[in-house]
Amino acid sequence: MNQLTETKIITLPKFEDTRGNLSFIEEERHIPFKIERTYWIYDVPGGQMRGGHAFKEQREFIIALSGSFDVVVDDGTHKQLFSLNRSYYGLYIPCGLWRQMENFSTNSLAFVLSSTKFVESDYIRDYEKFLKYREEYEKQRI
Ligand code: TYD
């Protein structure tokens, strides 16, 4: 059991109405962290990927507010693909995992809630370094 098994789709409240639907998120209630920052990714040209890094501390919750895309989450040994295509659920990703976003549909909008402010030193952008980081992490757990 490691952070990959804690990675999960969380279904959000959804109020269906003839006027349209409404969903919402409360920090530490629907998602397991306090929200320090939000950002969004949009106008992604066909075939492009985003992400392709890991965070040492940052935890995230990613929603496809519009359109669809896939998130591949990787613990250095196993990879799991999550398809996001509804605005009433999202993917919770703990820290310490490599994650890549791909297969963006036209006009998709990825909305990300983050547990930390933007800190470049929290990123691991090199996959080889990530594998070393995972090795150290697994050693410390023994
Ligand atoms: P990056 O996290 O590398 O994008 P992605 O994971 O989607 O591929 O961020 C791209 C650029 O934007 C990078 O130069 C850092 C900057 N950035 C901020 O300044 N603040 C932020 O909150 C985020 C997410 C990125």
PDB file of C-alpha atoms and ligand atoms in Angstrom:
ATOM      1  CA  MET A   1       0.000   0.000   0.000  1.00  0.00           C
ATOM      2  CA  ASN A   2       1.432   3.394  -0.959  1.00  0.00           C
ATOM      3  CA  GLN A   3       0.167   6.701  -2.311  1.00  0.00           C
ATOM      4  CA  LEU A   4      -1.023   5.088  -5.563  1.00  0.00           C
ATOM      5  CA  THR A   5      -3.665   3.114  -3.658  1.00  0.00           C
ATOM      6  CA  GLU A   6      -4.762   6.356  -1.982  1.00  0.00           C
ATOM      7  CA  THR A   7      -5.266   7.987  -5.384  1.00  0.00           C
ATOM      8  CA  LYS A   8      -8.968   7.982  -6.012  1.00  0.00           C
ATOM      9  CA  ILE A   9     -11.921   9.435  -7.858  1.00  0.00           C
ATOM     10  CA  ILE A  10     -14.099  11.482  -5.515  1.00  0.00           C
ATOM     11  CA  THR A  11     -17.705  12.106  -6.504  1.00  0.00           C
ATOM     12  CA  LEU A  12     -18.909  15.569  -5.564  1.00  0.00           C
ATOM     13  CA  PRO A  13     -22.372  16.724  -4.556  1.00  0.00           C
ATOM     14  CA  LYS A  14     -24.583  17.417  -7.566  1.00  0.00           C
ATOM     15  CA  PHE A  15     -27.813  19.381  -7.519  1.00  0.00           C
ATOM     16  CA  GLU A  16     -29.744  18.529 -10.648  1.00  0.00           C
ATOM     17  CA  ASP A  17     -32.183  21.150 -11.753  1.00  0.00           C
ATOM     18  CA  THR A  18     -34.166  21.924 -14.901  1.00  0.00           C
ATOM     19  CA  ARG A  19     -32.177  25.192 -14.894  1.00  0.00           C
ATOM     20  CA  GLY A  20     -28.908  23.275 -14.996  1.00  0.00           C
ATOM     21  CA  ASN A  21     -26.756  21.371 -12.521  1.00  0.00           C
ATOM     22  CA  LEU A  22     -24.646  22.640  -9.644  1.00  0.00           C
ATOM     23  CA  SER A  23     -21.714  20.998  -7.853  1.00  0.00           C
ATOM     24  CA  PHE A  24     -19.433  22.292  -5.137  1.00  0.00           C
ATOM     25  CA  ILE A  25     -16.411  21.489  -3.005  1.00  0.00           C
ATOM     26  CA  GLU A  26     -15.665  22.319   0.603  1.00  0.00           C
ATOM     27  CA  GLU A  27     -12.051  21.932   1.697  1.00  0.00           C
ATOM     28  CA  GLU A  28     -11.350  19.153   4.209  1.00  0.00           C
ATOM     29  CA  ARG A  29     -14.882  17.850   3.689  1.00  0.00           C
ATOM     30  CA  HIS A  30     -15.164  16.676   0.084  1.00  0.00           C
ATOM     31  CA  ILE A  31     -11.412  16.677  -0.462  1.00  0.00           C
ATOM     32  CA  PRO A  32      -8.879  15.715   2.233  1.00  0.00           C
ATOM     33  CA  PHE A  33      -6.858  18.938   2.369  1.00  0.00           C
ATOM     34  CA  LYS A  34      -7.041  22.690   2.802  1.00  0.00           C
ATOM     35  CA  ILE A  35      -7.028  24.545  -0.510  1.00  0.00           C
ATOM     36  CA  GLU A  36      -4.061  26.910  -0.814  1.00  0.00           C
ATOM     37  CA  ARG A  37      -4.240  27.506  -4.554  1.00  0.00           C
ATOM     38  CA  THR A  38      -6.265  26.764  -7.660  1.00  0.00           C
ATOM     39  CA  TYR A  39      -5.110  26.810 -11.252  1.00  0.00           C
ATOM     40  CA  TRP A  40      -6.532  25.695 -14.530  1.00  0.00           C
ATOM     41  CA  ILE A  41      -5.243  24.376 -17.819  1.00  0.00           C
ATOM     42  CA  TYR A  42      -7.058  25.217 -21.035  1.00  0.00           C
ATOM     43  CA  ASP A  43      -6.545  25.699 -24.786  1.00  0.00           C
ATOM     44  CA  VAL A  44      -4.409  22.553 -24.865  1.00  0.00           C
ATOM     45  CA  PRO A  45      -3.536  21.812 -28.517  1.00  0.00           C
ATOM     46  CA  GLY A  46      -4.470  18.326 -29.734  1.00  0.00           C
ATOM     47  CA  GLY A  47      -1.911  15.670 -28.805  1.00  0.00           C
ATOM     48  CA  GLN A  48      -0.187  17.776 -26.129  1.00  0.00           C
ATOM     49  CA  MET A  49       0.513  16.491 -22.625  1.00  0.00           C
ATOM     50  CA  ARG A  50       0.711  18.394 -19.351  1.00  0.00           C
ATOM     51  CA  GLY A  51       2.175  17.504 -16.012  1.00  0.00           C
ATOM     52  CA  GLY A  52       4.933  14.972 -16.387  1.00  0.00           C
ATOM     53  CA  HIS A  53       6.327  15.564 -12.904  1.00  0.00           C
ATOM     54  CA  ALA A  54       5.846  14.680  -9.250  1.00  0.00           C
ATOM     55  CA  PHE A  55       5.402  16.752  -6.113  1.00  0.00           C
ATOM     56  CA  LYS A  56       7.173  16.064  -2.843  1.00  0.00           C
ATOM     57  CA  GLU A  57       4.537  17.777  -0.681  1.00  0.00           C
ATOM     58  CA  GLN A  58       1.734  19.046  -2.851  1.00  0.00           C
ATOM     59  CA  ARG A  59      -1.533  17.138  -2.969  1.00  0.00           C
ATOM     60  CA  GLU A  60      -4.054  17.834  -5.677  1.00  0.00           C
ATOM     61  CA  PHE A  61      -7.605  17.377  -6.764  1.00  0.00           C
ATOM     62  CA  ILE A  62      -8.191  17.564 -10.526  1.00  0.00           C
ATOM     63  CA  ILE A  63     -11.564  18.049 -12.206  1.00  0.00           C
ATOM     64  CA  ALA A  64     -12.457  18.048 -15.904  1.00  0.00           C
ATOM     65  CA  LEU A  65     -14.758  21.064 -15.611  1.00  0.00           C
ATOM     66  CA  SER A  66     -15.316  20.830 -19.332  1.00  0.00           C
ATOM     67  CA  GLY A  67     -14.471  18.182 -21.923  1.00  0.00           C
ATOM     68  CA  SER A  68     -12.257  15.258 -21.021  1.00  0.00           C
ATOM     69  CA  PHE A  69      -8.671  14.130 -20.483  1.00  0.00           C
ATOM     70  CA  ASP A  70      -6.769  11.278 -18.881  1.00  0.00           C
ATOM     71  CA  VAL A  71      -4.474  11.424 -15.868  1.00  0.00           C
ATOM     72  CA  VAL A  72      -1.784   8.751 -15.609  1.00  0.00           C
ATOM     73  CA  VAL A  73      -0.511   8.326 -12.045  1.00  0.00           C
ATOM     74  CA  ASP A  74       2.698   6.400 -11.453  1.00  0.00           C
ATOM     75  CA  ASP A  75       4.468   5.290  -8.260  1.00  0.00           C
ATOM     76  CA  GLY A  76       7.622   4.259 -10.127  1.00  0.00           C
ATOM     77  CA  THR A  77       6.481   0.642 -10.315  1.00  0.00           C
ATOM     78  CA  HIS A  78       2.815   0.736 -11.275  1.00  0.00           C
ATOM     79  CA  LYS A  79       0.844   3.133 -13.433  1.00  0.00           C
ATOM     80  CA  GLN A  80      -2.855   3.774 -13.289  1.00  0.00           C
ATOM     81  CA  LEU A  81      -4.932   5.726 -15.803  1.00  0.00           C
ATOM     82  CA  PHE A  82      -7.948   7.743 -14.703  1.00  0.00           C
ATOM     83  CA  SER A  83     -10.309   9.226 -17.306  1.00  0.00           C
ATOM     84  CA  LEU A  84     -11.947  12.459 -16.249  1.00  0.00           C
ATOM     85  CA  ASN A  85     -14.966  13.584 -18.253  1.00  0.00           C
ATOM     86  CA  ARG A  86     -17.593  14.975 -15.855  1.00  0.00           C
ATOM     87  CA  SER A  87     -17.643  18.132 -13.772  1.00  0.00           C
ATOM     88  CA  TYR A  88     -19.135  16.388 -10.695  1.00  0.00           C
ATOM     89  CA  TYR A  89     -16.139  14.216  -9.887  1.00  0.00           C
ATOM     90  CA  GLY A  90     -12.414  14.595  -9.751  1.00  0.00           C
ATOM     91  CA  LEU A  91      -9.190  12.782  -9.006  1.00  0.00           C
ATOM     92  CA  TYR A  92      -7.449  13.095  -5.659  1.00  0.00           C
ATOM     93  CA  ILE A  93      -3.672  12.609  -5.989  1.00  0.00           C
ATOM     94  CA  PRO A  94      -1.513  12.379  -2.842  1.00  0.00           C
ATOM     95  CA  CYS A  95       2.068  13.674  -2.927  1.00  0.00           C
ATOM     96  CA  GLY A  96       5.039  11.620  -4.115  1.00  0.00           C
ATOM     97  CA  LEU A  97       3.559  10.328  -7.366  1.00  0.00           C
ATOM     98  CA  TRP A  98       4.469  11.041 -10.971  1.00  0.00           C
ATOM     99  CA  ARG A  99       1.478  12.309 -12.886  1.00  0.00           C
ATOM    100  CA  GLN A 100       0.844  13.144 -16.482  1.00  0.00           C
ATOM    101  CA  MET A 101      -2.253  14.606 -18.136  1.00  0.00           C
ATOM    102  CA  GLU A 102      -2.966  13.598 -21.723  1.00  0.00           C
ATOM    103  CA  ASN A 103      -5.613  12.910 -24.360  1.00  0.00           C
ATOM    104  CA  PHE A 104      -7.236  16.331 -23.905  1.00  0.00           C
ATOM    105  CA  SER A 105     -10.452  16.806 -25.850  1.00  0.00           C
ATOM    106  CA  THR A 106     -11.074  20.033 -27.759  1.00  0.00           C
ATOM    107  CA  ASN A 107     -12.064  22.859 -25.396  1.00  0.00           C
ATOM    108  CA  SER A 108     -11.321  20.832 -22.284  1.00  0.00           C
ATOM    109  CA  LEU A 109     -10.786  22.678 -19.040  1.00  0.00           C
ATOM    110  CA  ALA A 110      -8.718  21.061 -16.274  1.00  0.00           C
ATOM    111  CA  PHE A 111      -9.348  22.667 -12.898  1.00  0.00           C
ATOM    112  CA  VAL A 112      -6.804  21.857 -10.177  1.00  0.00           C
ATOM    113  CA  LEU A 113      -7.106  22.436  -6.447  1.00  0.00           C
ATOM    114  CA  SER A 114      -3.783  22.322  -4.662  1.00  0.00           C
ATOM    115  CA  SER A 115      -2.803  21.879  -1.016  1.00  0.00           C
ATOM    116  CA  THR A 116       0.187  24.260  -1.328  1.00  0.00           C
ATOM    117  CA  LYS A 117       1.228  27.547  -2.841  1.00  0.00           C
ATOM    118  CA  PHE A 118       3.357  27.312  -6.000  1.00  0.00           C
ATOM    119  CA  VAL A 119       6.834  26.179  -4.940  1.00  0.00           C
ATOM    120  CA  GLU A 120       9.134  25.180  -7.810  1.00  0.00           C
ATOM    121  CA  SER A 121      11.443  23.269  -5.427  1.00  0.00           C
ATOM    122  CA  ASP A 122       8.535  20.940  -4.595  1.00  0.00           C
ATOM    123  CA  TYR A 123       8.596  19.634  -8.192  1.00  0.00           C
ATOM    124  CA  ILE A 124      10.525  16.582  -9.351  1.00  0.00           C
ATOM    125  CA  ARG A 125      10.637  17.088 -13.107  1.00  0.00           C
ATOM    126  CA  ASP A 126      13.182  14.421 -14.009  1.00  0.00           C
ATOM    127  CA  TYR A 127      11.838  10.851 -14.176  1.00  0.00           C
ATOM    128  CA  GLU A 128      15.184   9.257 -13.202  1.00  0.00           C
ATOM    129  CA  LYS A 129      15.326  11.500 -10.116  1.00  0.00           C
ATOM    130  CA  PHE A 130      11.746  10.519  -9.352  1.00  0.00           C
ATOM    131  CA  LEU A 131      12.676   6.812  -9.444  1.00  0.00           C
ATOM    132  CA  LYS A 132      15.547   7.494  -7.008  1.00  0.00           C
ATOM    133  CA  TYR A 133      13.184   9.478  -4.782  1.00  0.00           C
ATOM    134  CA  ARG A 134      10.775   6.511  -4.789  1.00  0.00           C
ATOM    135  CA  GLU A 135      13.573   4.102  -3.925  1.00  0.00           C
ATOM    136  CA  GLU A 136      14.523   6.221  -0.900  1.00  0.00           C
ATOM    137  CA  TYR A 137      10.876   6.530   0.070  1.00  0.00           C
ATOM    138  CA  GLU A 138      10.304   2.761  -0.085  1.00  0.00           C
ATOM    139  CA  LYS A 139      13.526   2.110   1.905  1.00  0.00           C
ATOM    140  CA  GLN A 140      12.346   4.422   4.691  1.00  0.00           C
ATOM    141  CA  ARG A 141       9.063   2.537   4.932  1.00  0.00           C
ATOM    142  CA  ILE A 142      10.762  -0.817   5.641  1.00  0.00           C
TER     143      ILE A 142
HETATM  144  P1  TYD B   1       3.748  23.376 -14.750  1.00  0.00           P
HETATM  145  O1  TYD B   1       3.359  23.021 -13.358  1.00  0.00           O
HETATM  146  O2  TYD B   1       5.077  22.884 -15.258  1.00  0.00           O
HETATM  147  O3  TYD B   1       2.600  22.937 -15.764  1.00  0.00           O
HETATM  148  P2  TYD B   1       2.032  21.476 -16.073  1.00  0.00           P
HETATM  149  O4  TYD B   1       2.198  20.671 -14.840  1.00  0.00           O
HETATM  150  O5  TYD B   1       0.626  21.681 -16.406  1.00  0.00           O
HETATM  151  O6  TYD B   1       2.759  20.951 -17.238  1.00  0.00           O
HETATM  152  O7  TYD B   1       3.673  24.947 -14.864  1.00  0.00           O
HETATM  153  C1  TYD B   1       3.920  25.638 -16.074  1.00  0.00           C
HETATM  154  C2  TYD B   1       4.525  26.986 -15.730  1.00  0.00           C
HETATM  155  O8  TYD B   1       3.623  27.771 -14.937  1.00  0.00           O
HETATM  156  C3  TYD B   1       5.811  26.861 -14.925  1.00  0.00           C
HETATM  157  O9  TYD B   1       6.739  27.793 -15.435  1.00  0.00           O
HETATM  158  C4  TYD B   1       5.427  27.259 -13.535  1.00  0.00           C
HETATM  159  C5  TYD B   1       4.237  28.163 -13.718  1.00  0.00           C
HETATM  160  N1  TYD B   1       3.240  28.052 -12.639  1.00  0.00           N
HETATM  161  C6  TYD B   1       3.117  29.061 -11.714  1.00  0.00           C
HETATM  162  O10 TYD B   1       3.836  30.088 -11.754  1.00  0.00           O
HETATM  163  N2  TYD B   1       2.153  28.953 -10.729  1.00  0.00           N
HETATM  164  C7  TYD B   1       1.362  27.858 -10.637  1.00  0.00           C
HETATM  165  O11 TYD B   1       0.504  27.774  -9.730  1.00  0.00           O
HETATM  166  C8  TYD B   1       1.529  26.779 -11.594  1.00  0.00           C
HETATM  167  C9  TYD B   1       0.688  25.546 -11.530  1.00  0.00           C
HETATM  168  C10 TYD B   1       2.470  26.937 -12.570  1.00  0.00           C
END
